[in-house]
Amino acid sequence: MEFKDLYLKRRTCRSYKPIEVEEDKLTYILDAGMHAPVSRGSYNDYLLYSLKGEKFERIISIIKNVRGMDVSYNSKNVILLFSKNNSEVLANQDAGSIIENMCLAASDLDLGSTFSYSVARLIAASKECLEILNVPTDYKILSGMFVGYIDCPNMTNVDHVIKVIK
C-alpha cells in the first residue's frame, strides 16, 4: 500500500465488532509502536501492554462503573502505553508518536483504532485496575489505544480544511 493510501485510510473508529484481534496482528501493531521515534532514544523507558480476554473485561467493567458508559466502543482489545520517563512533556510527545505508529499499523491491517487518553486517566485513578495490570510501580500510564474490527460506516473521504499561513 502506498503511504498516501494508508494515511487517507487512517480514521478514528468509534464502533467495533465484538471480536478479539488475532495475536499475529497485535504483534504487528505492537512492533510498529516499538519502532516509533522517541525523544533521546529512550526506548527502554516505555512499556506496551496488550490487553484482551478476562483482564480486559474486568478493566472495562470497572471503568464502565465509574464513567457510566463503555469507553471501549465495543472493542475487545486495548493497548496501554506506560512510561518511566522523568520528563512528562517528552513522554507525552513520545506517546503521540508511539500510538500513531500503532494506529497506522492497524489501518494497514484493515482494523480500526481509537487513540484514548481517557482510558489511561481512568485506569490511573483506579487502584483496582492498577492491581489487575500489575505494572512495575516506576511506570506511569500515558495513554491507550483501542483496536478492532471496524463496525463504523462513513469512515472514509472526510473533507478537511487546513489553512497554511506563509
Tab-separated table of N, CA and C in Angstrom:
chain	number	residue	atom	x	y	z
A	1	MET	N	0.843	-1.173	0.000
A	1	MET	CA	0.000	0.000	0.000
A	1	MET	C	0.890	1.239	0.000
A	2	GLU	N	0.525	2.214	-0.810
A	2	GLU	CA	1.234	3.491	-0.828
A	2	GLU	C	0.950	4.236	0.483
A	3	PHE	N	1.922	5.014	0.947
A	3	PHE	CA	1.752	5.722	2.213
A	3	PHE	C	0.545	6.659	2.183
A	4	LYS	N	0.337	7.351	1.060
A	4	LYS	CA	-0.807	8.258	0.976
A	4	LYS	C	-2.117	7.490	1.156
A	5	ASP	N	-2.211	6.312	0.572
A	5	ASP	CA	-3.418	5.496	0.744
A	5	ASP	C	-3.606	5.127	2.215
A	6	LEU	N	-2.490	4.844	2.899
A	6	LEU	CA	-2.557	4.467	4.301
A	6	LEU	C	-3.039	5.627	5.174
A	7	TYR	N	-2.438	6.810	5.008
A	7	TYR	CA	-2.858	7.902	5.884
A	7	TYR	C	-4.257	8.416	5.546
A	8	LEU	N	-4.692	8.241	4.306
A	8	LEU	CA	-6.071	8.606	3.982
A	8	LEU	C	-7.066	7.605	4.593
A	9	LYS	N	-6.607	6.384	4.789
A	9	LYS	CA	-7.438	5.327	5.364
A	9	LYS	C	-7.544	5.456	6.888
A	10	ARG	N	-6.556	6.071	7.515
A	10	ARG	CA	-6.460	6.173	8.968
A	10	ARG	C	-7.501	7.139	9.521
A	11	ARG	N	-8.471	6.605	10.239
A	11	ARG	CA	-9.515	7.386	10.893
A	11	ARG	C	-9.760	6.796	12.264
A	12	THR	N	-10.286	7.602	13.167
A	12	THR	CA	-10.675	7.089	14.474
A	12	THR	C	-11.974	6.321	14.335
A	13	CYS	N	-11.990	5.132	14.901
A	13	CYS	CA	-13.168	4.269	14.862
A	13	CYS	C	-13.904	4.378	16.192
A	14	ARG	N	-15.194	4.564	16.140
A	14	ARG	CA	-16.000	4.681	17.354
A	14	ARG	C	-17.010	3.546	17.493
A	15	SER	N	-16.821	2.473	16.728
A	15	SER	CA	-17.688	1.308	16.854
A	15	SER	C	-16.961	0.090	16.273
A	16	TYR	N	-16.842	-0.924	17.113
A	16	TYR	CA	-16.123	-2.143	16.717
A	16	TYR	C	-17.032	-3.355	16.771
A	17	LYS	N	-16.717	-4.339	15.957
A	17	LYS	CA	-17.366	-5.640	16.079
A	17	LYS	C	-16.789	-6.302	17.329
A	18	PRO	N	-17.585	-7.001	18.110
A	18	PRO	CA	-17.091	-7.592	19.374
A	18	PRO	C	-16.270	-8.866	19.146
A	19	ILE	N	-15.141	-8.699	18.446
A	19	ILE	CA	-14.266	-9.819	18.091
A	19	ILE	C	-12.841	-9.458	18.506
A	20	GLU	N	-12.160	-10.374	19.197
A	20	GLU	CA	-10.753	-10.130	19.539
A	20	GLU	C	-9.884	-10.160	18.288
A	21	VAL	N	-8.873	-9.309	18.279
A	21	VAL	CA	-7.892	-9.281	17.192
A	21	VAL	C	-6.896	-10.423	17.409
A	22	GLU	N	-6.532	-11.091	16.314
A	22	GLU	CA	-5.607	-12.213	16.381
A	22	GLU	C	-4.226	-11.753	16.861
A	23	GLU	N	-3.531	-12.675	17.507
A	23	GLU	CA	-2.223	-12.386	18.112
A	23	GLU	C	-1.194	-11.882	17.100
A	24	ASP	N	-1.154	-12.448	15.895
A	24	ASP	CA	-0.167	-12.010	14.906
A	24	ASP	C	-0.423	-10.563	14.479
A	25	LYS	N	-1.674	-10.148	14.421
A	25	LYS	CA	-1.987	-8.764	14.066
A	25	LYS	C	-1.626	-7.823	15.214
A	26	LEU	N	-1.876	-8.250	16.444
A	26	LEU	CA	-1.470	-7.430	17.594
A	26	LEU	C	0.045	-7.281	17.642
A	27	THR	N	0.760	-8.347	17.334
A	27	THR	CA	2.229	-8.285	17.312
A	27	THR	C	2.716	-7.279	16.277
A	28	TYR	N	2.096	-7.273	15.108
A	28	TYR	CA	2.437	-6.313	14.047
A	28	TYR	C	2.221	-4.876	14.536
A	29	ILE	N	1.098	-4.648	15.196
A	29	ILE	CA	0.775	-3.313	15.709
A	29	ILE	C	1.754	-2.903	16.811
A	30	LEU	N	2.029	-3.808	17.728
A	30	LEU	CA	2.977	-3.513	18.812
A	30	LEU	C	4.376	-3.233	18.267
A	31	ASP	N	4.774	-3.972	17.255
A	31	ASP	CA	6.077	-3.760	16.624
A	31	ASP	C	6.167	-2.346	16.039
A	32	ALA	N	5.081	-1.889	15.432
A	32	ALA	CA	5.065	-0.520	14.895
A	32	ALA	C	5.256	0.495	16.020
A	33	GLY	N	4.617	0.252	17.159
A	33	GLY	CA	4.784	1.147	18.298
A	33	GLY	C	6.197	1.150	18.832
A	34	MET	N	6.811	-0.033	18.873
A	34	MET	CA	8.173	-0.135	19.406
A	34	MET	C	9.206	0.498	18.477
A	35	HIS	N	8.832	0.745	17.222
A	35	HIS	CA	9.760	1.357	16.270
A	35	HIS	C	9.463	2.831	16.011
A	36	ALA	N	8.588	3.420	16.802
A	36	ALA	CA	8.292	4.843	16.658
A	36	ALA	C	9.476	5.663	17.177
A	37	PRO	N	9.684	6.841	16.616
A	37	PRO	CA	10.747	7.698	17.138
A	37	PRO	C	10.375	8.244	18.518
A	38	VAL	N	11.319	8.189	19.451
A	38	VAL	CA	11.100	8.739	20.785
A	38	VAL	C	12.265	9.653	21.159
A	39	SER	N	11.987	10.579	22.055
A	39	SER	CA	12.993	11.558	22.458
A	39	SER	C	14.199	10.884	23.106
A	40	ARG	N	15.346	11.421	22.790
A	40	ARG	CA	16.626	10.977	23.367
A	40	ARG	C	16.889	9.476	23.174
A	41	GLY	N	16.172	8.838	22.251
A	41	GLY	CA	16.369	7.400	22.027
A	41	GLY	C	16.067	6.568	23.259
A	42	SER	N	15.145	7.045	24.083
A	42	SER	CA	14.877	6.398	25.376
A	42	SER	C	13.843	5.272	25.243
A	43	TYR	N	14.097	4.345	24.349
A	43	TYR	CA	13.157	3.254	24.088
A	43	TYR	C	12.892	2.391	25.319
A	44	ASN	N	13.865	2.235	26.176
A	44	ASN	CA	13.694	1.382	27.356
A	44	ASN	C	12.834	2.026	28.446
A	45	ASP	N	12.418	3.281	28.228
A	45	ASP	CA	11.553	3.963	29.195
A	45	ASP	C	10.073	3.666	28.965
A	46	TYR	N	9.756	2.912	27.923
A	46	TYR	CA	8.356	2.683	27.563
A	46	TYR	C	7.987	1.209	27.633
A	47	LEU	N	6.744	0.989	27.997
A	47	LEU	CA	6.201	-0.361	28.123
A	47	LEU	C	4.850	-0.381	27.432
A	48	LEU	N	4.666	-1.318	26.517
A	48	LEU	CA	3.374	-1.514	25.865
A	48	LEU	C	2.716	-2.746	26.469
A	49	TYR	N	1.447	-2.624	26.788
A	49	TYR	CA	0.707	-3.698	27.443
A	49	TYR	C	-0.529	-3.976	26.606
A	50	SER	N	-0.572	-5.123	25.968
A	50	SER	CA	-1.714	-5.528	25.155
A	50	SER	C	-2.681	-6.312	26.038
A	51	LEU	N	-3.917	-5.866	26.072
A	51	LEU	CA	-4.885	-6.435	26.995
A	51	LEU	C	-6.118	-6.909	26.236
A	52	LYS	N	-6.539	-8.145	26.525
A	52	LYS	CA	-7.758	-8.702	25.953
A	52	LYS	C	-8.267	-9.776	26.920
A	53	GLY	N	-9.348	-10.423	26.568
A	53	GLY	CA	-9.855	-11.511	27.394
A	53	GLY	C	-10.371	-11.055	28.747
A	54	GLU	N	-10.187	-11.925	29.750
A	54	GLU	CA	-10.750	-11.689	31.082
A	54	GLU	C	-10.242	-10.402	31.724
A	55	LYS	N	-8.932	-10.139	31.640
A	55	LYS	CA	-8.399	-8.902	32.239
A	55	LYS	C	-8.985	-7.670	31.564
A	56	PHE	N	-9.095	-7.720	30.241
A	56	PHE	CA	-9.701	-6.608	29.506
A	56	PHE	C	-11.124	-6.368	30.000
A	57	GLU	N	-11.906	-7.434	30.080
A	57	GLU	CA	-13.307	-7.317	30.505
A	57	GLU	C	-13.413	-6.760	31.926
A	58	ARG	N	-12.513	-7.184	32.822
A	58	ARG	CA	-12.540	-6.680	34.196
A	58	ARG	C	-12.224	-5.185	34.236
A	59	ILE	N	-11.200	-4.771	33.501
A	59	ILE	CA	-10.809	-3.352	33.463
A	59	ILE	C	-11.951	-2.511	32.883
A	60	ILE	N	-12.512	-2.940	31.773
A	60	ILE	CA	-13.584	-2.182	31.122
A	60	ILE	C	-14.815	-2.110	32.032
A	61	SER	N	-15.095	-3.179	32.752
A	61	SER	CA	-16.226	-3.194	33.687
A	61	SER	C	-16.027	-2.170	34.811
A	62	ILE	N	-14.825	-2.115	35.351
A	62	ILE	CA	-14.512	-1.147	36.412
A	62	ILE	C	-14.673	0.274	35.882
A	63	ILE	N	-14.124	0.527	34.702
A	63	ILE	CA	-14.216	1.859	34.098
A	63	ILE	C	-15.674	2.214	33.808
A	64	LYS	N	-16.428	1.253	33.305
A	64	LYS	CA	-17.841	1.494	32.990
A	64	LYS	C	-18.623	1.872	34.252
A	65	ASN	N	-18.312	1.216	35.366
A	65	ASN	CA	-18.984	1.543	36.629
A	65	ASN	C	-18.654	2.952	37.096
A	66	VAL	N	-17.423	3.411	36.846
A	66	VAL	CA	-17.008	4.758	37.249
A	66	VAL	C	-17.563	5.798	36.283
A	67	ARG	N	-17.413	5.540	35.002
A	67	ARG	CA	-17.758	6.511	33.957
A	67	ARG	C	-19.228	6.478	33.560
A	68	GLY	N	-19.880	5.341	33.779
A	68	GLY	CA	-21.280	5.218	33.399
A	68	GLY	C	-21.489	4.912	31.934
A	69	MET	N	-20.412	4.585	31.226
A	69	MET	CA	-20.509	4.240	29.813
A	69	MET	C	-19.333	3.356	29.410
A	70	ASP	N	-19.477	2.671	28.310
A	70	ASP	CA	-18.409	1.815	27.788
A	70	ASP	C	-17.484	2.653	26.920
A	71	VAL	N	-16.292	2.933	27.408
A	71	VAL	CA	-15.333	3.761	26.669
A	71	VAL	C	-14.612	2.992	25.572
A	72	SER	N	-14.853	1.675	25.474
A	72	SER	CA	-14.130	0.833	24.506
A	72	SER	C	-14.782	0.790	23.139
A	73	TYR	N	-15.961	1.375	22.984
A	73	TYR	CA	-16.696	1.352	21.711
A	73	TYR	C	-16.924	-0.072	21.209
A	74	ASN	N	-17.057	-1.004	22.153
A	74	ASN	CA	-17.324	-2.415	21.869
A	74	ASN	C	-16.069	-3.186	21.436
A	75	SER	N	-14.895	-2.550	21.465
A	75	SER	CA	-13.651	-3.248	21.130
A	75	SER	C	-13.379	-4.340	22.164
A	76	LYS	N	-12.601	-5.320	21.778
A	76	LYS	CA	-12.202	-6.392	22.695
A	76	LYS	C	-10.692	-6.371	22.946
A	77	ASN	N	-10.032	-5.299	22.501
A	77	ASN	CA	-8.581	-5.175	22.662
A	77	ASN	C	-8.203	-3.737	22.989
A	78	VAL	N	-7.300	-3.579	23.940
A	78	VAL	CA	-6.729	-2.265	24.204
A	78	VAL	C	-5.223	-2.446	24.368
A	79	ILE	N	-4.491	-1.467	23.878
A	79	ILE	CA	-3.045	-1.427	24.092
A	79	ILE	C	-2.788	-0.213	24.968
A	80	LEU	N	-2.107	-0.438	26.074
A	80	LEU	CA	-1.813	0.629	27.029
A	80	LEU	C	-0.335	0.972	26.951
A	81	LEU	N	-0.037	2.246	27.057
A	81	LEU	CA	1.338	2.726	26.990
A	81	LEU	C	1.732	3.307	28.338
A	82	PHE	N	2.830	2.782	28.881
A	82	PHE	CA	3.373	3.229	30.158
A	82	PHE	C	4.764	3.799	29.935
A	83	SER	N	5.163	4.729	30.817
A	83	SER	CA	6.484	5.346	30.719
A	83	SER	C	7.101	5.512	32.092
A	84	LYS	N	8.413	5.382	32.146
A	84	LYS	CA	9.132	5.758	33.357
A	84	LYS	C	10.030	6.957	33.073
A	85	ASN	N	9.727	7.651	31.965
A	85	ASN	CA	10.442	8.866	31.586
A	85	ASN	C	10.156	9.952	32.618
A	86	ASN	N	11.187	10.617	33.108
A	86	ASN	CA	11.022	11.659	34.120
A	86	ASN	C	10.453	12.948	33.549
A	87	SER	N	10.552	13.136	32.246
A	87	SER	CA	10.036	14.347	31.627
A	87	SER	C	8.642	14.079	31.073
A	88	GLU	N	7.623	14.606	31.769
A	88	GLU	CA	6.244	14.370	31.333
A	88	GLU	C	5.984	14.943	29.947
A	89	VAL	N	6.575	16.110	29.644
A	89	VAL	CA	6.371	16.729	28.335
A	89	VAL	C	6.905	15.811	27.240
A	90	LEU	N	8.138	15.326	27.400
A	90	LEU	CA	8.708	14.442	26.381
A	90	LEU	C	7.950	13.125	26.311
A	91	ALA	N	7.562	12.582	27.444
A	91	ALA	CA	6.828	11.319	27.457
A	91	ALA	C	5.506	11.452	26.711
A	92	ASN	N	4.807	12.563	26.900
A	92	ASN	CA	3.538	12.761	26.197
A	92	ASN	C	3.738	12.940	24.699
A	93	GLN	N	4.808	13.608	24.309
A	93	GLN	CA	5.116	13.734	22.878
A	93	GLN	C	5.441	12.360	22.292
A	94	ASP	N	6.224	11.591	23.017
A	94	ASP	CA	6.567	10.243	22.558
A	94	ASP	C	5.319	9.377	22.455
A	95	ALA	N	4.391	9.544	23.393
A	95	ALA	CA	3.151	8.763	23.367
A	95	ALA	C	2.400	8.999	22.065
A	96	GLY	N	2.338	10.241	21.623
A	96	GLY	CA	1.673	10.543	20.358
A	96	GLY	C	2.314	9.816	19.199
A	97	SER	N	3.636	9.795	19.184
A	97	SER	CA	4.373	9.117	18.120
A	97	SER	C	4.153	7.605	18.158
A	98	ILE	N	4.237	7.032	19.343
A	98	ILE	CA	4.095	5.580	19.501
A	98	ILE	C	2.682	5.135	19.144
A	99	ILE	N	1.689	5.818	19.683
A	99	ILE	CA	0.298	5.442	19.427
A	99	ILE	C	-0.047	5.629	17.950
A	100	GLU	N	0.383	6.736	17.354
A	100	GLU	CA	0.044	6.956	15.938
A	100	GLU	C	0.688	5.902	15.044
A	101	ASN	N	1.918	5.496	15.348
A	101	ASN	CA	2.518	4.401	14.562
A	101	ASN	C	1.648	3.149	14.651
A	102	MET	N	1.133	2.868	15.846
A	102	MET	CA	0.293	1.676	16.012
A	102	MET	C	-1.057	1.844	15.304
A	103	CYS	N	-1.612	3.052	15.327
A	103	CYS	CA	-2.875	3.295	14.619
A	103	CYS	C	-2.690	3.118	13.113
A	104	LEU	N	-1.573	3.595	12.590
A	104	LEU	CA	-1.290	3.405	11.162
A	104	LEU	C	-1.124	1.921	10.836
A	105	ALA	N	-0.457	1.180	11.717
A	105	ALA	CA	-0.296	-0.267	11.506
A	105	ALA	C	-1.660	-0.954	11.511
A	106	ALA	N	-2.548	-0.542	12.415
A	106	ALA	CA	-3.897	-1.109	12.450
A	106	ALA	C	-4.621	-0.827	11.135
A	107	SER	N	-4.496	0.396	10.640
A	107	SER	CA	-5.125	0.738	9.356
A	107	SER	C	-4.564	-0.109	8.229
A	108	ASP	N	-3.265	-0.365	8.271
A	108	ASP	CA	-2.629	-1.206	7.255
A	108	ASP	C	-3.225	-2.620	7.253
A	109	LEU	N	-3.728	-3.059	8.404
A	109	LEU	CA	-4.336	-4.390	8.534
A	109	LEU	C	-5.862	-4.344	8.367
A	110	ASP	N	-6.387	-3.201	7.926
A	110	ASP	CA	-7.836	-3.005	7.786
A	110	ASP	C	-8.575	-3.110	9.117
A	111	LEU	N	-7.896	-2.712	10.192
A	111	LEU	CA	-8.505	-2.662	11.515
A	111	LEU	C	-8.757	-1.204	11.883
A	112	GLY	N	-9.694	-0.991	12.774
A	112	GLY	CA	-9.944	0.343	13.283
A	112	GLY	C	-9.139	0.581	14.547
A	113	SER	N	-8.975	1.849	14.900
A	113	SER	CA	-8.251	2.193	16.123
A	113	SER	C	-8.793	3.489	16.694
A	114	THR	N	-8.637	3.624	18.003
A	114	THR	CA	-9.052	4.830	18.719
A	114	THR	C	-7.965	5.181	19.723
A	115	PHE	N	-7.337	6.334	19.544
A	115	PHE	CA	-6.367	6.856	20.494
A	115	PHE	C	-7.172	7.322	21.698
A	116	SER	N	-6.931	6.761	22.889
A	116	SER	CA	-7.761	7.072	24.047
A	116	SER	C	-6.927	7.502	25.243
A	117	TYR	N	-6.974	8.795	25.532
A	117	TYR	CA	-6.344	9.289	26.753
A	117	TYR	C	-7.227	8.979	27.957
A	118	SER	N	-8.552	8.993	27.751
A	118	SER	CA	-9.466	8.805	28.881
A	118	SER	C	-9.300	7.438	29.530
A	119	VAL	N	-9.043	6.391	28.750
A	119	VAL	CA	-8.862	5.070	29.356
A	119	VAL	C	-7.639	5.081	30.278
A	120	ALA	N	-6.595	5.783	29.889
A	120	ALA	CA	-5.398	5.870	30.728
A	120	ALA	C	-5.693	6.644	32.009
A	121	ARG	N	-6.396	7.744	31.877
A	121	ARG	CA	-6.743	8.576	33.035
A	121	ARG	C	-7.610	7.790	34.025
A	122	LEU	N	-8.570	7.040	33.496
A	122	LEU	CA	-9.459	6.260	34.363
A	122	LEU	C	-8.725	5.095	35.028
A	123	ILE	N	-7.824	4.456	34.315
A	123	ILE	CA	-7.023	3.374	34.905
A	123	ILE	C	-6.104	3.931	35.984
A	124	ALA	N	-5.455	5.060	35.695
A	124	ALA	CA	-4.532	5.665	36.662
A	124	ALA	C	-5.238	6.020	37.969
A	125	ALA	N	-6.526	6.350	37.884
A	125	ALA	CA	-7.287	6.740	39.077
A	125	ALA	C	-7.871	5.540	39.825
A	126	SER	N	-7.681	4.343	39.291
A	126	SER	CA	-8.275	3.155	39.902
A	126	SER	C	-7.206	2.219	40.454
A	127	LYS	N	-7.134	2.146	41.772
A	127	LYS	CA	-6.188	1.233	42.409
A	127	LYS	C	-6.463	-0.209	41.979
A	128	GLU	N	-7.751	-0.555	41.841
A	128	GLU	CA	-8.125	-1.908	41.431
A	128	GLU	C	-7.619	-2.230	40.025
A	129	CYS	N	-7.765	-1.286	39.092
A	129	CYS	CA	-7.260	-1.501	37.725
A	129	CYS	C	-5.747	-1.685	37.731
A	130	LEU	N	-5.051	-0.835	38.477
A	130	LEU	CA	-3.592	-0.921	38.533
A	130	LEU	C	-3.139	-2.254	39.139
A	131	GLU	N	-3.867	-2.743	40.124
A	131	GLU	CA	-3.538	-4.052	40.708
A	131	GLU	C	-3.755	-5.182	39.702
A	132	ILE	N	-4.816	-5.109	38.918
A	132	ILE	CA	-5.084	-6.124	37.889
A	132	ILE	C	-3.959	-6.141	36.860
A	133	LEU	N	-3.502	-4.959	36.453
A	133	LEU	CA	-2.458	-4.861	35.432
A	133	LEU	C	-1.090	-5.281	35.962
A	134	ASN	N	-0.831	-5.037	37.241
A	134	ASN	CA	0.432	-5.433	37.868
A	134	ASN	C	1.657	-4.912	37.112
A	135	VAL	N	1.598	-3.642	36.728
A	135	VAL	CA	2.702	-2.997	36.024
A	135	VAL	C	3.713	-2.523	37.066
A	136	PRO	N	5.018	-2.605	36.781
A	136	PRO	CA	6.015	-2.124	37.742
A	136	PRO	C	5.694	-0.698	38.209
A	137	THR	N	5.883	-0.440	39.486
A	137	THR	CA	5.466	0.830	40.088
A	137	THR	C	6.230	2.047	39.566
A	138	ASP	N	7.381	1.850	38.927
A	138	ASP	CA	8.103	3.004	38.401
A	138	ASP	C	7.585	3.448	37.031
A	139	TYR	N	6.557	2.792	36.525
A	139	TYR	CA	5.941	3.173	35.250
A	139	TYR	C	4.622	3.890	35.501
A	140	LYS	N	4.366	4.915	34.700
A	140	LYS	CA	3.135	5.694	34.772
A	140	LYS	C	2.382	5.505	33.452
A	141	ILE	N	1.076	5.287	33.536
A	141	ILE	CA	0.288	5.124	32.316
A	141	ILE	C	0.142	6.473	31.608
A	142	LEU	N	0.368	6.461	30.289
A	142	LEU	CA	0.281	7.689	29.491
A	142	LEU	C	-0.967	7.737	28.628
A	143	SER	N	-1.258	6.626	27.963
A	143	SER	CA	-2.346	6.633	27.010
A	143	SER	C	-2.750	5.210	26.679
A	144	GLY	N	-3.788	5.114	25.887
A	144	GLY	CA	-4.257	3.818	25.436
A	144	GLY	C	-4.753	3.898	24.011
A	145	MET	N	-4.969	2.740	23.447
A	145	MET	CA	-5.451	2.650	22.067
A	145	MET	C	-6.348	1.433	21.951
A	146	PHE	N	-7.607	1.659	21.618
A	146	PHE	CA	-8.488	0.540	21.319
A	146	PHE	C	-8.270	0.150	19.866
A	147	VAL	N	-8.352	-1.138	19.607
A	147	VAL	CA	-8.163	-1.637	18.250
A	147	VAL	C	-9.147	-2.777	18.018
A	148	GLY	N	-9.601	-2.899	16.786
A	148	GLY	CA	-10.518	-3.983	16.493
A	148	GLY	C	-11.058	-3.938	15.081
A	149	TYR	N	-11.998	-4.824	14.844
A	149	TYR	CA	-12.627	-4.908	13.534
A	149	TYR	C	-13.688	-3.824	13.409
A	150	ILE	N	-13.607	-3.058	12.352
A	150	ILE	CA	-14.431	-1.864	12.151
A	150	ILE	C	-15.905	-2.213	11.983
A	151	ASP	N	-16.724	-1.483	12.709
A	151	ASP	CA	-18.174	-1.567	12.572
A	151	ASP	C	-18.721	-0.140	12.483
A	152	CYS	N	-17.998	0.695	11.702
A	152	CYS	CA	-18.347	2.112	11.561
A	152	CYS	C	-18.590	2.431	10.093
A	153	PRO	N	-19.759	2.896	9.760
A	153	PRO	CA	-19.947	3.380	8.391
A	153	PRO	C	-19.311	4.764	8.241
A	154	ASN	N	-19.067	5.161	7.031
A	154	ASN	CA	-18.618	6.530	6.717
A	154	ASN	C	-17.307	6.928	7.378
A	155	MET	N	-16.319	6.056	7.347
A	155	MET	CA	-15.016	6.420	7.917
A	155	MET	C	-14.042	6.942	6.873
A	156	THR	N	-14.439	7.006	5.618
A	156	THR	CA	-13.516	7.442	4.567
A	156	THR	C	-13.994	8.735	3.932
A	157	ASN	N	-13.096	9.324	3.186
A	157	ASN	CA	-13.399	10.531	2.410
A	157	ASN	C	-13.956	11.668	3.260
A	158	VAL	N	-13.357	11.891	4.393
A	158	VAL	CA	-13.738	13.009	5.248
A	158	VAL	C	-13.069	14.261	4.694
A	159	ASP	N	-13.851	15.310	4.487
A	159	ASP	CA	-13.283	16.559	3.980
A	159	ASP	C	-12.598	17.313	5.120
A	160	HIS	N	-11.376	17.740	4.875
A	160	HIS	CA	-10.619	18.501	5.854
A	160	HIS	C	-10.211	19.818	5.213
A	161	VAL	N	-10.281	20.878	5.976
A	161	VAL	CA	-9.791	22.166	5.516
A	161	VAL	C	-8.664	22.571	6.463
A	162	ILE	N	-7.482	22.682	5.887
A	162	ILE	CA	-6.314	23.097	6.676
A	162	ILE	C	-5.776	24.369	6.051
A	163	LYS	N	-5.641	25.388	6.852
A	163	LYS	CA	-5.121	26.661	6.354
A	163	LYS	C	-3.649	26.749	6.699
A	164	VAL	N	-2.848	27.030	5.708
A	164	VAL	CA	-1.412	27.177	5.886
A	164	VAL	C	-1.083	28.671	5.785
A	165	ILE	N	-0.430	29.169	6.808
A	165	ILE	CA	-0.014	30.567	6.824
A	165	ILE	C	1.427	30.625	6.373
A	166	LYS	N	1.681	31.427	5.352
A	166	LYS	CA	3.060	31.541	4.809
A	166	LYS	C	3.634	32.889	5.116
